[in-house]
């Protein structure tokens, strides 16, 4: 496994890799969710590149860029065991050299849901993913369903700008109580961690009602909010039942529907979703 810090070196080594090349972009602090992407990418491709880069442009002012969990030594040990060919571990100036002022933006999809709560977030995500696609030129790139809107936006970028890249979205990996795995879960105190299970309970309630025949999206949103309000540590940012193609809120929850929510537990903002 080669650990590469320079973009020019990555481009040079990439030429020697047997194709197809799979790419798993990450911000590190790897958990089983990331490793499920790495394993699928390993199975699907002849070479595998993983990037670890806490991308400053996708964090807004006052967000957790400085405190975002980082553990490169542990990440590299985990990746070594997974048969990764190249780990790309750039500095911020390697990705954004002085004077860098060009950004990628998916106009409509980026403004809804997470984009409404975190202005500029998806511009940062789209830009770094485009930089990685340019450097690695993967045949397939892997993302988690946990960040559903991100996966939808990146699929749109690939369709518009990188037709050679197939975007693969893999299921959310969950803890025993249903809690979606996320690097940010490490911020939670034991009480907050217990409280955070309410996100999946709310999503599960929506699925249960929908399976019993509840088709009104506003009723599903109302029921999810009611579940969340029972948890004193939870502060709801949004609950949504949206069309996964446009991310517009639905009136009638017909399949496929993306049921998603963002909730603050203490100081930690968590997101999760299911597809109906
Ligand atoms: O999902 C993430 O970890 C990040 O948003 C990504 C896709 C690696 C871009 O920085």
mmCIF file of C-alpha atoms and ligand atoms in Angstrom:
data_model
loop_
_atom_site.group_PDB
_atom_site.id
_atom_site.type_symbol
_atom_site.label_atom_id
_atom_site.label_comp_id
_atom_site.label_asym_id
_atom_site.label_seq_id
_atom_site.Cartn_x
_atom_site.Cartn_y
_atom_site.Cartn_z
ATOM 1 C CA UNK A 1 0.000 0.000 0.000
ATOM 2 C CA UNK A 2 1.461 3.367 -1.041
ATOM 3 C CA UNK A 3 0.656 6.464 0.993
ATOM 4 C CA UNK A 4 0.777 9.476 -1.304
ATOM 5 C CA UNK A 5 0.606 13.119 -0.252
ATOM 6 C CA UNK A 6 1.228 14.905 -3.561
ATOM 7 C CA UNK A 7 -1.323 15.199 -6.351
ATOM 8 C CA UNK A 8 1.377 14.963 -9.046
ATOM 9 C CA UNK A 9 2.667 11.700 -7.555
ATOM 10 C CA UNK A 10 -0.854 10.288 -7.411
ATOM 11 C CA UNK A 11 -1.369 11.119 -11.095
ATOM 12 C CA UNK A 12 1.932 9.437 -11.981
ATOM 13 C CA UNK A 13 1.258 6.265 -9.942
ATOM 14 C CA UNK A 14 -2.283 6.084 -11.283
ATOM 15 C CA UNK A 15 -0.863 5.470 -14.779
ATOM 16 C CA UNK A 16 0.732 2.232 -13.530
ATOM 17 C CA UNK A 17 -2.410 0.850 -11.830
ATOM 18 C CA UNK A 18 -4.248 -2.039 -13.494
ATOM 19 C CA UNK A 19 -7.710 -0.855 -14.557
ATOM 20 C CA UNK A 20 -10.510 -0.679 -13.601
ATOM 21 C CA UNK A 21 -9.608 1.598 -10.710
ATOM 22 C CA UNK A 22 -12.074 2.057 -7.832
ATOM 23 C CA UNK A 23 -12.098 5.181 -5.657
ATOM 24 C CA UNK A 24 -13.473 5.574 -2.132
ATOM 25 C CA UNK A 25 -13.298 9.236 -1.012
ATOM 26 C CA UNK A 26 -13.354 9.644 2.789
ATOM 27 C CA UNK A 27 -12.607 12.169 5.482
ATOM 28 C CA UNK A 28 -10.929 9.460 7.558
ATOM 29 C CA UNK A 29 -11.728 8.289 11.090
ATOM 30 C CA UNK A 30 -12.855 5.132 9.355
ATOM 31 C CA UNK A 31 -15.663 2.925 10.662
ATOM 32 C CA UNK A 32 -17.489 -0.165 9.385
ATOM 33 C CA UNK A 33 -19.548 2.011 7.019
ATOM 34 C CA UNK A 34 -16.388 3.128 5.214
ATOM 35 C CA UNK A 35 -14.954 -0.384 5.292
ATOM 36 C CA UNK A 36 -18.076 -1.776 3.603
ATOM 37 C CA UNK A 37 -17.387 0.642 0.710
ATOM 38 C CA UNK A 38 -13.706 -0.337 0.615
ATOM 39 C CA UNK A 39 -14.553 -4.055 0.501
ATOM 40 C CA UNK A 40 -17.105 -3.642 -2.282
ATOM 41 C CA UNK A 41 -14.646 -1.490 -4.249
ATOM 42 C CA UNK A 42 -11.931 -4.126 -3.750
ATOM 43 C CA UNK A 43 -14.255 -6.824 -5.131
ATOM 44 C CA UNK A 44 -15.353 -4.758 -8.136
ATOM 45 C CA UNK A 45 -11.994 -3.402 -9.347
ATOM 46 C CA UNK A 46 -8.411 -4.379 -10.126
ATOM 47 C CA UNK A 47 -6.962 -1.397 -8.222
ATOM 48 C CA UNK A 48 -8.193 0.611 -5.300
ATOM 49 C CA UNK A 49 -7.491 4.212 -4.268
ATOM 50 C CA UNK A 50 -8.779 5.611 -0.968
ATOM 51 C CA UNK A 51 -8.551 9.307 -0.177
ATOM 52 C CA UNK A 52 -8.435 10.661 3.357
ATOM 53 C CA UNK A 53 -8.957 14.406 3.397
ATOM 54 C CA UNK A 54 -10.941 16.523 5.851
ATOM 55 C CA UNK A 55 -12.151 18.968 3.237
ATOM 56 C CA UNK A 56 -12.230 22.528 4.616
ATOM 57 C CA UNK A 57 -14.522 23.912 1.900
ATOM 58 C CA UNK A 58 -17.480 21.743 2.929
ATOM 59 C CA UNK A 59 -17.545 23.104 6.489
ATOM 60 C CA UNK A 60 -19.359 26.368 7.200
ATOM 61 C CA UNK A 61 -18.276 29.031 9.677
ATOM 62 C CA UNK A 62 -18.797 27.733 13.225
ATOM 63 C CA UNK A 63 -18.971 24.094 12.070
ATOM 64 C CA UNK A 64 -16.639 21.354 13.295
ATOM 65 C CA UNK A 65 -13.734 21.522 10.787
ATOM 66 C CA UNK A 66 -11.091 22.030 13.506
ATOM 67 C CA UNK A 67 -12.495 19.364 15.832
ATOM 68 C CA UNK A 68 -13.487 16.808 13.169
ATOM 69 C CA UNK A 69 -12.053 13.459 14.421
ATOM 70 C CA UNK A 70 -8.746 12.527 12.811
ATOM 71 C CA UNK A 71 -6.774 9.302 13.359
ATOM 72 C CA UNK A 72 -4.540 8.697 10.345
ATOM 73 C CA UNK A 73 -2.362 6.017 11.969
ATOM 74 C CA UNK A 74 -5.417 3.881 12.802
ATOM 75 C CA UNK A 75 -6.963 4.520 9.353
ATOM 76 C CA UNK A 76 -3.789 3.366 7.585
ATOM 77 C CA UNK A 77 -3.616 0.181 9.688
ATOM 78 C CA UNK A 78 -7.230 -0.631 8.789
ATOM 79 C CA UNK A 79 -6.701 0.070 5.087
ATOM 80 C CA UNK A 80 -3.509 -1.989 4.917
ATOM 81 C CA UNK A 81 -5.594 -5.031 5.915
ATOM 82 C CA UNK A 82 -8.135 -4.351 3.142
ATOM 83 C CA UNK A 83 -5.669 -4.651 0.269
ATOM 84 C CA UNK A 84 -5.737 -0.998 -0.774
ATOM 85 C CA UNK A 85 -3.204 0.041 -3.447
ATOM 86 C CA UNK A 86 -2.950 3.785 -2.812
ATOM 87 C CA UNK A 87 -4.042 5.971 0.087
ATOM 88 C CA UNK A 88 -4.124 9.616 -0.961
ATOM 89 C CA UNK A 89 -3.537 11.825 2.079
ATOM 90 C CA UNK A 90 -3.149 15.369 0.761
ATOM 91 C CA UNK A 91 -2.728 18.637 2.648
ATOM 92 C CA UNK A 92 -5.284 21.398 2.110
ATOM 93 C CA UNK A 93 -2.854 23.352 -0.113
ATOM 94 C CA UNK A 94 -2.309 20.270 -2.276
ATOM 95 C CA UNK A 95 -6.023 20.206 -3.117
ATOM 96 C CA UNK A 96 -6.532 23.975 -3.020
ATOM 97 C CA UNK A 97 -3.254 25.642 -4.075
ATOM 98 C CA UNK A 98 -2.878 29.367 -3.310
ATOM 99 C CA UNK A 99 -5.213 31.346 -5.584
ATOM 100 C CA UNK A 100 -7.625 28.409 -6.086
ATOM 101 C CA UNK A 101 -10.976 30.028 -6.866
ATOM 102 C CA UNK A 102 -12.987 27.647 -9.068
ATOM 103 C CA UNK A 103 -15.868 25.596 -7.691
ATOM 104 C CA UNK A 104 -18.304 22.943 -8.871
ATOM 105 C CA UNK A 105 -21.954 23.367 -7.976
ATOM 106 C CA UNK A 106 -25.074 21.329 -8.718
ATOM 107 C CA UNK A 107 -27.511 24.211 -8.671
ATOM 108 C CA UNK A 108 -30.980 22.934 -7.717
ATOM 109 C CA UNK A 109 -30.233 19.803 -5.685
ATOM 110 C CA UNK A 110 -27.666 21.601 -3.498
ATOM 111 C CA UNK A 111 -30.135 24.104 -2.108
ATOM 112 C CA UNK A 112 -32.572 21.680 -0.512
ATOM 113 C CA UNK A 113 -32.462 19.748 2.805
ATOM 114 C CA UNK A 114 -28.831 19.719 4.007
ATOM 115 C CA UNK A 115 -28.015 22.504 1.555
ATOM 116 C CA UNK A 116 -30.670 24.769 3.083
ATOM 117 C CA UNK A 117 -29.268 24.168 6.585
ATOM 118 C CA UNK A 118 -25.598 24.236 5.534
ATOM 119 C CA UNK A 119 -25.167 26.817 2.749
ATOM 120 C CA UNK A 120 -22.063 26.148 0.650
ATOM 121 C CA UNK A 121 -21.642 22.604 2.006
ATOM 122 C CA UNK A 122 -22.357 20.818 -1.275
ATOM 123 C CA UNK A 123 -20.269 23.267 -3.289
ATOM 124 C CA UNK A 124 -17.321 22.127 -1.145
ATOM 125 C CA UNK A 125 -18.236 18.439 -1.501
ATOM 126 C CA UNK A 126 -18.766 18.719 -5.269
ATOM 127 C CA UNK A 127 -15.486 20.570 -5.775
ATOM 128 C CA UNK A 128 -13.328 18.134 -3.827
ATOM 129 C CA UNK A 129 -14.979 15.110 -5.445
ATOM 130 C CA UNK A 130 -14.385 16.632 -8.896
ATOM 131 C CA UNK A 131 -10.701 17.205 -7.962
ATOM 132 C CA UNK A 132 -10.449 13.548 -6.884
ATOM 133 C CA UNK A 133 -12.193 12.283 -10.033
ATOM 134 C CA UNK A 134 -9.731 14.303 -12.147
ATOM 135 C CA UNK A 135 -6.682 12.973 -10.288
ATOM 136 C CA UNK A 136 -7.734 9.314 -9.980
ATOM 137 C CA UNK A 137 -9.953 8.905 -13.077
ATOM 138 C CA UNK A 138 -11.806 5.986 -11.451
ATOM 139 C CA UNK A 139 -14.179 3.688 -13.292
ATOM 140 C CA UNK A 140 -16.313 3.446 -10.165
ATOM 141 C CA UNK A 141 -16.546 5.645 -7.067
ATOM 142 C CA UNK A 142 -18.253 4.555 -3.841
ATOM 143 C CA UNK A 143 -20.402 6.547 -1.407
ATOM 144 C CA UNK A 144 -22.702 5.681 1.492
ATOM 145 C CA UNK A 145 -26.497 5.985 1.470
ATOM 146 C CA UNK A 146 -26.148 7.574 4.937
ATOM 147 C CA UNK A 147 -25.331 10.843 3.111
ATOM 148 C CA UNK A 148 -28.161 10.345 0.631
ATOM 149 C CA UNK A 149 -28.268 13.896 -0.731
ATOM 150 C CA UNK A 150 -24.494 13.875 -1.214
ATOM 151 C CA UNK A 151 -24.736 10.616 -3.185
ATOM 152 C CA UNK A 152 -27.548 12.052 -5.337
ATOM 153 C CA UNK A 153 -25.560 15.234 -6.040
ATOM 154 C CA UNK A 154 -22.377 13.316 -6.881
ATOM 155 C CA UNK A 155 -24.351 11.040 -9.233
ATOM 156 C CA UNK A 156 -25.584 14.181 -10.960
ATOM 157 C CA UNK A 157 -22.009 15.547 -11.283
ATOM 158 C CA UNK A 158 -20.857 12.237 -12.758
ATOM 159 C CA UNK A 159 -23.742 12.208 -15.251
ATOM 160 C CA UNK A 160 -23.024 15.801 -16.338
ATOM 161 C CA UNK A 161 -19.219 16.046 -16.162
ATOM 162 C CA UNK A 162 -17.693 12.566 -15.673
ATOM 163 C CA UNK A 163 -19.665 10.097 -17.798
ATOM 164 C CA UNK A 164 -16.824 7.570 -17.394
ATOM 165 C CA UNK A 165 -17.365 7.358 -13.631
ATOM 166 C CA UNK A 166 -20.064 5.074 -12.247
ATOM 167 C CA UNK A 167 -21.245 6.248 -8.834
ATOM 168 C CA UNK A 168 -22.111 3.340 -6.545
ATOM 169 C CA UNK A 169 -24.180 4.047 -3.426
ATOM 170 C CA UNK A 170 -24.102 1.357 -0.745
ATOM 171 C CA UNK A 171 -26.469 0.805 2.210
ATOM 172 C CA UNK A 172 -26.026 2.536 5.548
ATOM 173 C CA UNK A 173 -24.250 0.375 8.127
ATOM 174 C CA UNK A 174 -26.058 0.541 11.488
ATOM 175 C CA UNK A 175 -25.279 -0.204 15.132
ATOM 176 C CA UNK A 176 -27.407 -2.786 16.998
ATOM 177 C CA UNK A 177 -29.979 -0.104 18.007
ATOM 178 C CA UNK A 178 -30.293 1.119 14.426
ATOM 179 C CA UNK A 179 -28.060 4.172 14.831
ATOM 180 C CA UNK A 180 -26.275 4.932 11.548
ATOM 181 C CA UNK A 181 -22.488 4.721 11.796
ATOM 182 C CA UNK A 182 -20.833 8.109 11.453
ATOM 183 C CA UNK A 183 -17.503 9.624 12.438
ATOM 184 C CA UNK A 184 -19.459 12.336 14.285
ATOM 185 C CA UNK A 185 -20.999 9.743 16.650
ATOM 186 C CA UNK A 186 -17.702 9.982 18.572
ATOM 187 C CA UNK A 187 -18.776 13.455 19.769
ATOM 188 C CA UNK A 188 -21.723 11.996 21.727
ATOM 189 C CA UNK A 189 -21.640 11.463 25.504
ATOM 190 C CA UNK A 190 -23.114 8.125 26.707
ATOM 191 C CA UNK A 191 -26.471 9.850 27.429
ATOM 192 C CA UNK A 192 -26.480 11.556 24.038
ATOM 193 C CA UNK A 193 -25.566 8.308 22.298
ATOM 194 C CA UNK A 194 -28.582 6.629 23.935
ATOM 195 C CA UNK A 195 -30.797 9.570 22.928
ATOM 196 C CA UNK A 196 -29.504 9.504 19.334
ATOM 197 C CA UNK A 197 -31.220 6.170 18.692
ATOM 198 C CA UNK A 198 -34.393 8.248 18.344
ATOM 199 C CA UNK A 199 -33.410 9.171 14.759
ATOM 200 C CA UNK A 200 -33.776 5.616 13.535
ATOM 201 C CA UNK A 201 -36.896 5.078 15.668
ATOM 202 C CA UNK A 202 -38.511 8.038 13.894
ATOM 203 C CA UNK A 203 -37.529 6.730 10.451
ATOM 204 C CA UNK A 204 -38.741 3.241 11.342
ATOM 205 C CA UNK A 205 -42.080 4.672 12.500
ATOM 206 C CA UNK A 206 -42.507 6.331 9.085
ATOM 207 C CA UNK A 207 -41.716 3.089 7.294
ATOM 208 C CA UNK A 208 -44.134 1.121 9.500
ATOM 209 C CA UNK A 209 -46.993 3.585 8.879
ATOM 210 C CA UNK A 210 -46.272 3.706 5.157
ATOM 211 C CA UNK A 211 -46.279 -0.111 4.970
ATOM 212 C CA UNK A 212 -49.661 -0.060 6.743
ATOM 213 C CA UNK A 213 -50.970 2.221 3.983
ATOM 214 C CA UNK A 214 -50.333 5.786 5.214
ATOM 215 C CA UNK A 215 -49.696 7.680 1.974
ATOM 216 C CA UNK A 216 -49.821 11.261 3.182
ATOM 217 C CA UNK A 217 -46.280 12.638 3.337
ATOM 218 C CA UNK A 218 -47.316 15.394 5.741
ATOM 219 C CA UNK A 219 -48.771 12.784 8.140
ATOM 220 C CA UNK A 220 -45.489 10.848 7.947
ATOM 221 C CA UNK A 221 -43.511 14.033 8.682
ATOM 222 C CA UNK A 222 -45.853 14.811 11.587
ATOM 223 C CA UNK A 223 -45.504 11.292 13.064
ATOM 224 C CA UNK A 224 -41.694 11.371 12.804
ATOM 225 C CA UNK A 225 -41.617 14.769 14.519
ATOM 226 C CA UNK A 226 -43.831 13.376 17.303
ATOM 227 C CA UNK A 227 -41.374 10.495 17.900
ATOM 228 C CA UNK A 228 -38.411 12.916 17.945
ATOM 229 C CA UNK A 229 -40.149 15.321 20.346
ATOM 230 C CA UNK A 230 -40.441 12.556 22.950
ATOM 231 C CA UNK A 231 -36.642 12.623 23.299
ATOM 232 C CA UNK A 232 -35.711 15.627 25.485
ATOM 233 C CA UNK A 233 -32.138 15.849 24.120
ATOM 234 C CA UNK A 234 -33.298 16.032 20.480
ATOM 235 C CA UNK A 235 -33.757 19.337 18.640
ATOM 236 C CA UNK A 236 -35.229 18.831 15.167
ATOM 237 C CA UNK A 237 -33.694 20.700 12.223
ATOM 238 C CA UNK A 238 -35.872 19.097 9.517
ATOM 239 C CA UNK A 239 -37.881 15.988 8.681
ATOM 240 C CA UNK A 240 -38.525 15.329 5.024
ATOM 241 C CA UNK A 241 -40.335 12.980 2.688
ATOM 242 C CA UNK A 242 -38.923 13.869 -0.720
ATOM 243 C CA UNK A 243 -38.651 12.635 -4.265
ATOM 244 C CA UNK A 244 -35.089 11.216 -4.471
ATOM 245 C CA UNK A 245 -34.693 12.465 -8.056
ATOM 246 C CA UNK A 246 -35.517 16.127 -7.378
ATOM 247 C CA UNK A 247 -35.419 16.298 -3.549
ATOM 248 C CA UNK A 248 -38.755 18.164 -3.701
ATOM 249 C CA UNK A 249 -41.095 17.478 -0.799
ATOM 250 C CA UNK A 250 -43.836 14.998 -1.723
ATOM 251 C CA UNK A 251 -47.549 15.287 -1.007
ATOM 252 C CA UNK A 252 -48.109 11.563 -1.461
ATOM 253 C CA UNK A 253 -45.343 9.224 -0.376
ATOM 254 C CA UNK A 254 -45.078 6.954 -3.391
ATOM 255 C CA UNK A 255 -42.093 4.671 -3.919
ATOM 256 C CA UNK A 256 -39.299 5.671 -4.225
ATOM 257 C CA UNK A 257 -39.465 8.252 -1.446
ATOM 258 C CA UNK A 258 -36.453 9.515 0.491
ATOM 259 C CA UNK A 259 -37.389 9.909 4.148
ATOM 260 C CA UNK A 260 -34.671 11.930 5.861
ATOM 261 C CA UNK A 261 -34.053 13.972 8.948
ATOM 262 C CA UNK A 262 -31.482 16.171 10.654
ATOM 263 C CA UNK A 263 -31.518 16.419 14.432
ATOM 264 C CA UNK A 264 -29.229 18.011 16.981
ATOM 265 C CA UNK A 265 -28.419 15.887 20.015
ATOM 266 C CA UNK A 266 -26.622 18.245 22.383
ATOM 267 C CA UNK A 267 -24.042 20.058 20.251
ATOM 268 C CA UNK A 268 -23.883 17.316 17.612
ATOM 269 C CA UNK A 269 -25.903 17.549 14.423
ATOM 270 C CA UNK A 270 -26.829 14.104 13.060
ATOM 271 C CA UNK A 271 -28.513 13.055 9.826
ATOM 272 C CA UNK A 272 -30.079 9.791 8.711
ATOM 273 C CA UNK A 273 -32.491 8.506 6.070
ATOM 274 C CA UNK A 274 -34.318 5.518 4.642
ATOM 275 C CA UNK A 275 -35.765 4.868 1.209
ATOM 276 C CA UNK A 276 -39.390 3.795 0.925
HETATM 277 O O1 LIG B 1 -18.739 11.777 2.865
HETATM 278 C C1 LIG B 1 -17.618 12.267 3.092
HETATM 279 O O2 LIG B 1 -16.833 11.744 3.888
HETATM 280 C C2 LIG B 1 -17.194 13.536 2.368
HETATM 281 O O3 LIG B 1 -18.260 14.408 2.200
HETATM 282 C C3 LIG B 1 -16.478 13.277 1.027
HETATM 283 C C4 LIG B 1 -17.397 12.597 0.028
HETATM 284 C C5 LIG B 1 -15.253 12.404 1.267
HETATM 285 C C6 LIG B 1 -16.017 14.592 0.413
HETATM 286 O O4 LIG B 1 -15.159 15.287 1.264
#
